[in-house]
Rosetta silent file (secondary structure, phi, psi, omega in degrees, C-alpha in Angstrom):
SEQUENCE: XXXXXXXXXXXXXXXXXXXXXXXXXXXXXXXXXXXXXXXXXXXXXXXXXXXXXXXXXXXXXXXXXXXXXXXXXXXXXXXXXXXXXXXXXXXXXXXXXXXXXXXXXXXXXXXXXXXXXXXXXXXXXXXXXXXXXXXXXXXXXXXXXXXXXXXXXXXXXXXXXXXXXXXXXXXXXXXXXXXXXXXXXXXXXXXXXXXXXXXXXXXXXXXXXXXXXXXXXXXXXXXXXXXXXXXXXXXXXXXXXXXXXXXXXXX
SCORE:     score description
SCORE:     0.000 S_00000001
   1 L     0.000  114.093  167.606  163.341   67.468  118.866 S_00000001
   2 L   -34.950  161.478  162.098  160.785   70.555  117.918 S_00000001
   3 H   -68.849  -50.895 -156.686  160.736   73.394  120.420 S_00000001
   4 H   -71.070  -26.371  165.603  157.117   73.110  121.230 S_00000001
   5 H   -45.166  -36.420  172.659  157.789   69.303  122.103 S_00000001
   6 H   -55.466  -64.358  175.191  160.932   70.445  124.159 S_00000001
   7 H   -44.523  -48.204 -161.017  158.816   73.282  125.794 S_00000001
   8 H   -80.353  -50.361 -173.591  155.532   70.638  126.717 S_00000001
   9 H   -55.169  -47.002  167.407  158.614   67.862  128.226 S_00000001
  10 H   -64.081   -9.692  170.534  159.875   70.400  130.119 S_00000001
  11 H   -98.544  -28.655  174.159  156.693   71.596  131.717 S_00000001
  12 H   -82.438   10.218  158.648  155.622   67.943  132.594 S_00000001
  13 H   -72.182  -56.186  176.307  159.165   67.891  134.376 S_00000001
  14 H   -69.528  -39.112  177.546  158.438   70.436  136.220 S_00000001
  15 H   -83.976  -11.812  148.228  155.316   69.490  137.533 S_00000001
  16 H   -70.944   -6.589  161.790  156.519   66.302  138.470 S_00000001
  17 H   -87.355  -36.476 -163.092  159.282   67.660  140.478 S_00000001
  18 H   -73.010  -18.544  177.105  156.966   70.259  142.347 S_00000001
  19 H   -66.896  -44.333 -178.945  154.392   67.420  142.947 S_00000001
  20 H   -63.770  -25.411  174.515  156.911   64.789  144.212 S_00000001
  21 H   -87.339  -26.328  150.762  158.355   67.453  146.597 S_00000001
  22 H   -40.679  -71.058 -168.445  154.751   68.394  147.702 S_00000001
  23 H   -62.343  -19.760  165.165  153.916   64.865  148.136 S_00000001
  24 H   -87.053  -48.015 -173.301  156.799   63.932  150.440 S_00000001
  25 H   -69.482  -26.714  151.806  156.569   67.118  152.338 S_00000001
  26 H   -46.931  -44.626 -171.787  153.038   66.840  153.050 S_00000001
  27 L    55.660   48.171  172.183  152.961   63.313  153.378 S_00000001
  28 L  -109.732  124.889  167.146  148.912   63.596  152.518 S_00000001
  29 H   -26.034  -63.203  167.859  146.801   60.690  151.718 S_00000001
  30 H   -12.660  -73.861 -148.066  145.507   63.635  148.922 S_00000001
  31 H  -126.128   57.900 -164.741  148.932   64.314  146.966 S_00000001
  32 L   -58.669  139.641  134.333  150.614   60.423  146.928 S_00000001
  33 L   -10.071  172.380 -174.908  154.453   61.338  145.385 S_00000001
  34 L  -101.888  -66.805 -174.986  155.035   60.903  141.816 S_00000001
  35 H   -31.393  -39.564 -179.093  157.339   57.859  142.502 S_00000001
  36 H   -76.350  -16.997 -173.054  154.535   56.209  144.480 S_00000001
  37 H   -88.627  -54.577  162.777  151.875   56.777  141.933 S_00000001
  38 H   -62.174  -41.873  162.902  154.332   55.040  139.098 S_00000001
  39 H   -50.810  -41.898 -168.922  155.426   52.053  141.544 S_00000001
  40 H   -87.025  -50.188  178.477  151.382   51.681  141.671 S_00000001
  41 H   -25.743  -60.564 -164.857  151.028   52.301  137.708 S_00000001
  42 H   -63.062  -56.901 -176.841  153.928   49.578  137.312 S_00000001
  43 H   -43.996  -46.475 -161.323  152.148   47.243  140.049 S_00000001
  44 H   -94.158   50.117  146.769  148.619   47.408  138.499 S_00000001
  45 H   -99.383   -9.782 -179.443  150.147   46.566  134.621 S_00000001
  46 H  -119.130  -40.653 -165.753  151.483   43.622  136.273 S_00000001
  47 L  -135.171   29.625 -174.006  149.133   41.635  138.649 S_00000001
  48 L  -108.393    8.952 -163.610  146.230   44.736  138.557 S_00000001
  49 L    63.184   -3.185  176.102  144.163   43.905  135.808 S_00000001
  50 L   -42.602  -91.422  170.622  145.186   47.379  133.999 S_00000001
  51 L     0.968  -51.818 -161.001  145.976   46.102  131.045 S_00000001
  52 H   -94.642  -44.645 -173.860  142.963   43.853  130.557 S_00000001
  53 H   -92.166   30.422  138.630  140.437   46.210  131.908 S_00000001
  54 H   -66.100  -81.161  167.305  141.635   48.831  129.646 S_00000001
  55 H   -27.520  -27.420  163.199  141.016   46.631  126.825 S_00000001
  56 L   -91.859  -65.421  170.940  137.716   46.413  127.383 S_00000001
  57 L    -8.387  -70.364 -177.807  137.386   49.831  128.489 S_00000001
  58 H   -60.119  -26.362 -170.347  138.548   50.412  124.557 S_00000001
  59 H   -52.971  -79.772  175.534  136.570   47.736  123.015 S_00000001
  60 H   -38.470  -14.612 -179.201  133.485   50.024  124.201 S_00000001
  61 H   -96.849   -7.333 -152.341  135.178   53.296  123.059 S_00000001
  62 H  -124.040  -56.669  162.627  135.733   51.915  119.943 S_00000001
  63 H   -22.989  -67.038 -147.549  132.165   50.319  119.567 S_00000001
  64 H   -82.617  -33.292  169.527  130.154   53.637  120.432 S_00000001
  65 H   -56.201  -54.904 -177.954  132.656   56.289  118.694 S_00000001
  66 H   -30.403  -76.178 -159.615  132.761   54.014  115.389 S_00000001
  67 H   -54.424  -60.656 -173.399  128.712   54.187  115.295 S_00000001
  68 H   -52.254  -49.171  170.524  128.723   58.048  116.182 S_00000001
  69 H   -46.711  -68.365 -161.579  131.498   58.677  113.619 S_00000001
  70 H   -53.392  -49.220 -165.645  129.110   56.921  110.640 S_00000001
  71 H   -78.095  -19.604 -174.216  125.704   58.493  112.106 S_00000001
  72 H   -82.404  -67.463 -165.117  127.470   61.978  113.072 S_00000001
  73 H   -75.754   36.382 -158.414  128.826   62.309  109.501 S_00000001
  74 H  -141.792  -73.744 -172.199  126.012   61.015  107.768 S_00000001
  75 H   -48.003  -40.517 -161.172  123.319   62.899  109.612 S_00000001
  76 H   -91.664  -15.637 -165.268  125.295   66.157  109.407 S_00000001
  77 H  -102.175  -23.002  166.875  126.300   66.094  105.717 S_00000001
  78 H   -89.889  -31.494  147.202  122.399   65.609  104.721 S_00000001
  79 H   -74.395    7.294  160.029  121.895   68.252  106.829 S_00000001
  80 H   -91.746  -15.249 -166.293  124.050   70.500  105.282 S_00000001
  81 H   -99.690  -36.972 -151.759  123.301   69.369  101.900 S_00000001
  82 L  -146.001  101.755  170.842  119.322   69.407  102.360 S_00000001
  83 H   -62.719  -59.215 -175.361  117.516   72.724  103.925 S_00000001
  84 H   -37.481  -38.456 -174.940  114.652   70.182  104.250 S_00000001
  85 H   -71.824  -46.908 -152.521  116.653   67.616  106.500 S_00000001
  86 H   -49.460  -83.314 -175.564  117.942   70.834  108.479 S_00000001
  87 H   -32.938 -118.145 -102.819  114.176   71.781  109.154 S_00000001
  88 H   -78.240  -21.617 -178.554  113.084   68.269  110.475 S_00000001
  89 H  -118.731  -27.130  166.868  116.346   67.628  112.554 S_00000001
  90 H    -1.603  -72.629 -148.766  117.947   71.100  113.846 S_00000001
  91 H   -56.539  -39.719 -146.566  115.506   71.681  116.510 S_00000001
  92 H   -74.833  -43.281 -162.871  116.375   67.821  118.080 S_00000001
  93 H   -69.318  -29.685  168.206  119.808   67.946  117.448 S_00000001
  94 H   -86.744  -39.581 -179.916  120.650   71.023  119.119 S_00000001
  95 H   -62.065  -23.961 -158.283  118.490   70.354  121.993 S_00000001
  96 H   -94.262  -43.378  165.025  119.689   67.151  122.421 S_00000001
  97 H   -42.483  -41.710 -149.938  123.504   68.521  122.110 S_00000001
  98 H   -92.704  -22.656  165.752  122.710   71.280  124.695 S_00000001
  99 L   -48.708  128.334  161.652  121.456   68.330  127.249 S_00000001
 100 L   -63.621  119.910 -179.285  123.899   66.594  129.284 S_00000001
 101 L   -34.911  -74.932  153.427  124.631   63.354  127.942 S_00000001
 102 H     8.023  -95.662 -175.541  124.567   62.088  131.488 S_00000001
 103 H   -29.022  -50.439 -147.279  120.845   62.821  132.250 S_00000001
 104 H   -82.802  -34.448 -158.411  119.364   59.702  129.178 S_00000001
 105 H   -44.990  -16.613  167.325  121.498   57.175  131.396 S_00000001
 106 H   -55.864  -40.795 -146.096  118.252   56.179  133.468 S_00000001
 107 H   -89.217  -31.106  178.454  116.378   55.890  130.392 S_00000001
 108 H   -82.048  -18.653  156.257  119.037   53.852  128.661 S_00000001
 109 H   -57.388  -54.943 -176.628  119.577   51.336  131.852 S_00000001
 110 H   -68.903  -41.699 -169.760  115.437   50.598  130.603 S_00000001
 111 H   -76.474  -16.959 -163.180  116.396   50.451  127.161 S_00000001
 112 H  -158.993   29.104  177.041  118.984   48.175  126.653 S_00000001
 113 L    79.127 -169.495  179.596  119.846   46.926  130.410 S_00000001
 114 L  -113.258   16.596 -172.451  122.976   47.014  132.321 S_00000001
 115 L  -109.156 -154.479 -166.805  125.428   45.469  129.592 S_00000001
 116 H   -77.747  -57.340  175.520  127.875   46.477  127.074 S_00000001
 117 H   -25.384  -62.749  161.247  124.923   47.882  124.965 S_00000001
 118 H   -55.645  -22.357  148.928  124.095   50.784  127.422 S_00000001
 119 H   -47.592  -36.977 -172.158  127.729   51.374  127.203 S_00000001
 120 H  -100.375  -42.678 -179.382  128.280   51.688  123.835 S_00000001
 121 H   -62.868  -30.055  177.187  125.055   54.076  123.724 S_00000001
 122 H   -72.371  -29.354  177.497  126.469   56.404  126.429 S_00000001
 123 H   -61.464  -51.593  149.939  129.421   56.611  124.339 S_00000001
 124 H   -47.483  -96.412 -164.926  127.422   57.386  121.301 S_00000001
 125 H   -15.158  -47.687 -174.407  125.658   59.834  122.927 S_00000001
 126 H   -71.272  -55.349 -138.160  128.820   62.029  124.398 S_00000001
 127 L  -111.871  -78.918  -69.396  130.515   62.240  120.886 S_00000001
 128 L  -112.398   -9.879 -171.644  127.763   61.605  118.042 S_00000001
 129 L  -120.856   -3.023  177.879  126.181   65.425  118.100 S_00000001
 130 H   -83.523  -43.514  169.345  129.334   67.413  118.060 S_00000001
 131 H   -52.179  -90.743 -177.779  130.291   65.508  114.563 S_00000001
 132 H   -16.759  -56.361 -164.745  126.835   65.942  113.119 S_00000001
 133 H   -83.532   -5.038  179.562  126.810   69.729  114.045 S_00000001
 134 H   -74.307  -61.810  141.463  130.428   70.207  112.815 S_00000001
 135 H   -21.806  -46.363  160.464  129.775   68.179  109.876 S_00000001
 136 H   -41.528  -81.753  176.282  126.746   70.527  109.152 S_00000001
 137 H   -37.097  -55.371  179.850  128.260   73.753  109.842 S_00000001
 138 H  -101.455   -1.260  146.052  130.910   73.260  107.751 S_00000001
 139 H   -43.293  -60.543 -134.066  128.942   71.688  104.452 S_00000001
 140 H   -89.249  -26.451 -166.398  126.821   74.921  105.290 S_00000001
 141 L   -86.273    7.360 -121.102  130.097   77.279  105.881 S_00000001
 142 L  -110.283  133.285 -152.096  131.399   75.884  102.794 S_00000001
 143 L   -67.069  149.717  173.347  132.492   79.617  100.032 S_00000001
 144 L   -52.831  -37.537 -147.916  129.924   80.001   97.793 S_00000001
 145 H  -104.300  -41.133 -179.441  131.887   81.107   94.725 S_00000001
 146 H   -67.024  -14.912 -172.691  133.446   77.707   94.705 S_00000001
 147 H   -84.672  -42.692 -176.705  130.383   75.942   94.615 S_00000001
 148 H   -52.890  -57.922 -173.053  129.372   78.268   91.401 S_00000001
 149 H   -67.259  -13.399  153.392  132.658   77.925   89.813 S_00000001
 150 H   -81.246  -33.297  177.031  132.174   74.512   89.832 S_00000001
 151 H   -58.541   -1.140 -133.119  128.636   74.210   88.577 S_00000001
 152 L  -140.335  -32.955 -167.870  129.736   76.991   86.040 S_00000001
 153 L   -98.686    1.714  163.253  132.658   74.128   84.826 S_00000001
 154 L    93.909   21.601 -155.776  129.313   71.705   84.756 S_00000001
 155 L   -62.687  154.896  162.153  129.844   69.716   88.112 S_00000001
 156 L   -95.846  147.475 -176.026  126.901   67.488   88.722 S_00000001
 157 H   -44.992  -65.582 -152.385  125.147   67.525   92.553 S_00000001
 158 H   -58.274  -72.668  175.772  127.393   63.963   93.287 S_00000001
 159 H   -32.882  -58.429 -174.902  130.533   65.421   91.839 S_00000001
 160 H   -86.161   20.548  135.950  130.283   68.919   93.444 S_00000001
 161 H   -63.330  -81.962  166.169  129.798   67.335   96.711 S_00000001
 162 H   -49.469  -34.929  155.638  132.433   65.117   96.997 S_00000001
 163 H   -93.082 -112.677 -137.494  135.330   67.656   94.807 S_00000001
 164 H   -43.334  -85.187 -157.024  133.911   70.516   96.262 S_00000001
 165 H   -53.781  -40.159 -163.082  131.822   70.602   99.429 S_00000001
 166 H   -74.647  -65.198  168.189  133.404   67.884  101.138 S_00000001
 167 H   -58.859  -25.664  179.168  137.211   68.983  101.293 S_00000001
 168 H   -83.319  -14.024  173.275  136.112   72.265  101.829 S_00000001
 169 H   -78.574  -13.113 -171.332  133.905   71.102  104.667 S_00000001
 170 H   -53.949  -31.509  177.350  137.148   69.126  106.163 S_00000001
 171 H   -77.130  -33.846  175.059  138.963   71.256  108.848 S_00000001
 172 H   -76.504  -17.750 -173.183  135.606   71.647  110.415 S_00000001
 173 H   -85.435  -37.492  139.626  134.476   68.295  110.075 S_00000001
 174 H     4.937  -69.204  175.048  137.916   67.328  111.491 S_00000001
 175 H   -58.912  -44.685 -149.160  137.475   69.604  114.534 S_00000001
 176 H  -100.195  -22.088 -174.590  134.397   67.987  115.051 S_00000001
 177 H   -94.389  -59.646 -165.224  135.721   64.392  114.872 S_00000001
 178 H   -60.754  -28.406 -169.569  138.858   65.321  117.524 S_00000001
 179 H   -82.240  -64.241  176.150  136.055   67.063  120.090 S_00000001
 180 H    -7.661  -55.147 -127.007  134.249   63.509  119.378 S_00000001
 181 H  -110.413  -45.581 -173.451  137.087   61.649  120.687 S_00000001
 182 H   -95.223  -50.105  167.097  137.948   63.287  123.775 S_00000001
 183 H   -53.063   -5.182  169.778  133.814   63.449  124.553 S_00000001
 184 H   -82.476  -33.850  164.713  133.779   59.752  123.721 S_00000001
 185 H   -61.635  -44.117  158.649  136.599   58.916  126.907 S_00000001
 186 H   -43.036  -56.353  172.181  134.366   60.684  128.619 S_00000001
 187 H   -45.803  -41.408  176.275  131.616   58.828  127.513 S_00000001
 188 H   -82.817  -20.757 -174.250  133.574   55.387  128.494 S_00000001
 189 H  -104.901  -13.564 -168.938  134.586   55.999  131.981 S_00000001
 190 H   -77.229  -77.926  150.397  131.039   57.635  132.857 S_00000001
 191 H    10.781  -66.207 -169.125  129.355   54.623  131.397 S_00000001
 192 H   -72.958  -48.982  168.682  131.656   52.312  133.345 S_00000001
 193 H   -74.411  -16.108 -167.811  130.847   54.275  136.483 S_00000001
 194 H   -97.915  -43.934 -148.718  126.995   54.752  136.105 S_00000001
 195 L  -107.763  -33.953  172.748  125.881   52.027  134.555 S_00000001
 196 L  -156.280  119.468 -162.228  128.038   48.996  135.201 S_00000001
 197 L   -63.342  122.844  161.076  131.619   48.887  137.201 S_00000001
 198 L  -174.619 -158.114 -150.197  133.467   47.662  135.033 S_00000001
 199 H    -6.271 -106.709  168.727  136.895   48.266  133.042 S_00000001
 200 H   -84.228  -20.385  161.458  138.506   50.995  134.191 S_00000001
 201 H   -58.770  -50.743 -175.747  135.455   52.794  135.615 S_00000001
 202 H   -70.369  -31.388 -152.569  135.119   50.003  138.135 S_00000001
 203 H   -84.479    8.660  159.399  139.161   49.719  139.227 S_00000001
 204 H  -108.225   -2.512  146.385  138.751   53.733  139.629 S_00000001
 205 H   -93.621   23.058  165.536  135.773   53.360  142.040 S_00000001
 206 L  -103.869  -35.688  171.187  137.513   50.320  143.502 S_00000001
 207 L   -17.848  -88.142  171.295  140.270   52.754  144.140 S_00000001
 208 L   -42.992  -47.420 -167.731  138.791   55.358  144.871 S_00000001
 209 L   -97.271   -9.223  160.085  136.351   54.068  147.856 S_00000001
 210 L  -108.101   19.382  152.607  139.618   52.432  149.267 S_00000001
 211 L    61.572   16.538  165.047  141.161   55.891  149.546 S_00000001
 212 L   -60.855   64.969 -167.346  144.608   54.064  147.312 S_00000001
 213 H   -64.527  -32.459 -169.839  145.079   57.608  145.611 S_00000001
 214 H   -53.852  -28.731  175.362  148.617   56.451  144.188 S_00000001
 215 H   -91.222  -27.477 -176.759  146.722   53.594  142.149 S_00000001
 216 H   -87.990  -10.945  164.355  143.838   55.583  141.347 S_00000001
 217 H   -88.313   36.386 -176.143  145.637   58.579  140.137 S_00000001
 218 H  -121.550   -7.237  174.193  147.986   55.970  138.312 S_00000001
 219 H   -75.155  -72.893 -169.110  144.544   55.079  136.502 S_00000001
 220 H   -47.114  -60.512  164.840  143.397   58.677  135.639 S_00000001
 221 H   -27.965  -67.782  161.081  146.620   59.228  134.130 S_00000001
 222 H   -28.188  -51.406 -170.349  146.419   56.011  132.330 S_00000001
 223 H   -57.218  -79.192  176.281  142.450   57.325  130.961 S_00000001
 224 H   -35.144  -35.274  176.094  144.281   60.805  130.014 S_00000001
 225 H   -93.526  -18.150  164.655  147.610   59.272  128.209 S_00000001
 226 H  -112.402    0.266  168.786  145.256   57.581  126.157 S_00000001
 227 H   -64.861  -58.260  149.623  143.220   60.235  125.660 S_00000001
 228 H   -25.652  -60.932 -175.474  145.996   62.053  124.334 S_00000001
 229 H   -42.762  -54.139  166.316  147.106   59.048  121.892 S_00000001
 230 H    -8.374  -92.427  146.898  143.717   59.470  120.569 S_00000001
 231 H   -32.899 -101.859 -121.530  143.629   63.242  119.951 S_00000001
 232 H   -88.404    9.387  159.950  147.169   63.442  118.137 S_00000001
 233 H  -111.237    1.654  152.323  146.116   60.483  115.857 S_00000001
 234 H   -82.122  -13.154  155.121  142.927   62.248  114.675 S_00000001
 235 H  -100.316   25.766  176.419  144.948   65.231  114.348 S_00000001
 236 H  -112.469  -52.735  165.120  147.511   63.323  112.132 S_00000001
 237 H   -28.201  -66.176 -167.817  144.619   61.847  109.868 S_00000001
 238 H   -47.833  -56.502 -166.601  143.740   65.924  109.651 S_00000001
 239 H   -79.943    4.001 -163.705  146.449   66.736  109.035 S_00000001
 240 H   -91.644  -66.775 -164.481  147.252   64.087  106.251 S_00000001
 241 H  -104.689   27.901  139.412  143.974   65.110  104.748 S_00000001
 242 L  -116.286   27.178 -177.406  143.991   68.652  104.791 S_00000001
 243 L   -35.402  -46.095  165.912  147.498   69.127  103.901 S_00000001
 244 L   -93.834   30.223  147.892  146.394   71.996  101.789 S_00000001
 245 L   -39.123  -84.358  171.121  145.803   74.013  104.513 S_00000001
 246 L   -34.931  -47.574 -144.968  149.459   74.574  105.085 S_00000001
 247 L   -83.432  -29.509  165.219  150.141   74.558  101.178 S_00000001
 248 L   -91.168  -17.155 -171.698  147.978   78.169  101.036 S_00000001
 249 L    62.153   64.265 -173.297  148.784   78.951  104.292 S_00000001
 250 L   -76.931  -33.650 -151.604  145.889   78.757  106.226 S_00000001
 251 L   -82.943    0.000    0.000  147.462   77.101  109.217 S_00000001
């Protein structure tokens, strides 16, 4: 076992003893025990619908990220590639980034209803402008000398994209894919709460409005441990494909 794994198990030790001794000695409705929150974890995985209303929960997470990944990196690598595309999409792209995702749900309830479609769009929405601008930024960030020295070794525009631009654009586009990921869970339980209760958005405002905190913070946890999964397997992909990062010693 690594230290820094040792070190993060031992701090989620610790905060699970000082909560569980909070939570009996208060005895507040607030701050349920840690034992009581896992007996409700363990409860709703068995007759609670977790399980199932996860699954959808991902199905939509899966949906709206997918589309945002192809449209993020797509969008962003012709604008990094093409000062024209920059000029025509910049302005909307930043503007639209610096908006709260939140605010189009009204508009998106008209466009496409109250079904899994406005779902999958809220999702898109949260993650799809952080790729694109990552995905720009680092096509745009990408050294200079390397792009010569290939062109200077005869690279053609396809070729010095794709050997060149593209791995050297990766740790940013990377970064920009993991920030996706945790704004797309975001994107799935907001969705679930605004627009239609359902998967895990509804059983944490069924929870919630029945003041159960032990099941609904046995939820949030649940949202957060898979958030987590998430994260470390888009930073295993990174690190798989920037491996020669280490090998120069960037990281």
């Amino acid at each position: 076992m690594s230290h820094r794994l040792a070190t993060r198990l031992a701090s989620i030790l610790a905060l699970a003893i000082v909560w569980e001794g909070l939570g009996r000695s208060a005895e507040s409705l607030l701050m349920p025990p840690v034992t009581r929150i896992v007996s409700a974890w363990v409860r709703l995985l068995k007759d609670g619908g977790l399980a199932e209303n996860l699954a959808l929960s991902l199905g939509t997470l899966v949906a709206g990220f997918t589309l945002a990944l192809i449209l993020g990196l797509l969008i962003g690598a012709l604008m990094g590639r093409f000062l024209v595309v920059e000029h025509l999409l910049d302005v909307y792209i930043n503007a639209l980034m610096a908006a709260p995702a939140i605010a189009f749900i009204p508009a998106l309830i008209l466009w496409f209803g109250l079904g899994l479609q406005s779902r999958i769009a809220v999702v898109f929405l949260f993650s799809f402008f952080v790729i694109a601008v990552n995905t720009q930024t680092g096509i745009k960030c990408v050294d200079p000398a390397l792009v010569e020295m290939a062109r200077s070794f005869g690279a053609k525009s396809g070729a010095l994209f794709f050997k060149v631009e593209l791995p050297a654009a990766l740790p940013m586009i990377m970064a920009g894919i993991r920030l996706g990921m945790g704004r797309a869970v975001k994107g799935m339980v907001n969705g679930e709460v605004l627009i239609a209760l359902t998967g895990v958005g509804a059983m944490i405002m069924q929870y919630g409005s029945a003041f159960a905190t032990d099941a609904l913070y046995a939820i949030i946890l649940t949202i957060l441990a898979v958030a987590m999964i998430l994260t470390k397997l888009v930073q295993a992909v990174d690190r798989k494909l920037t491996r020669w990062k280490v090998e120069i010693g960037i990281e």
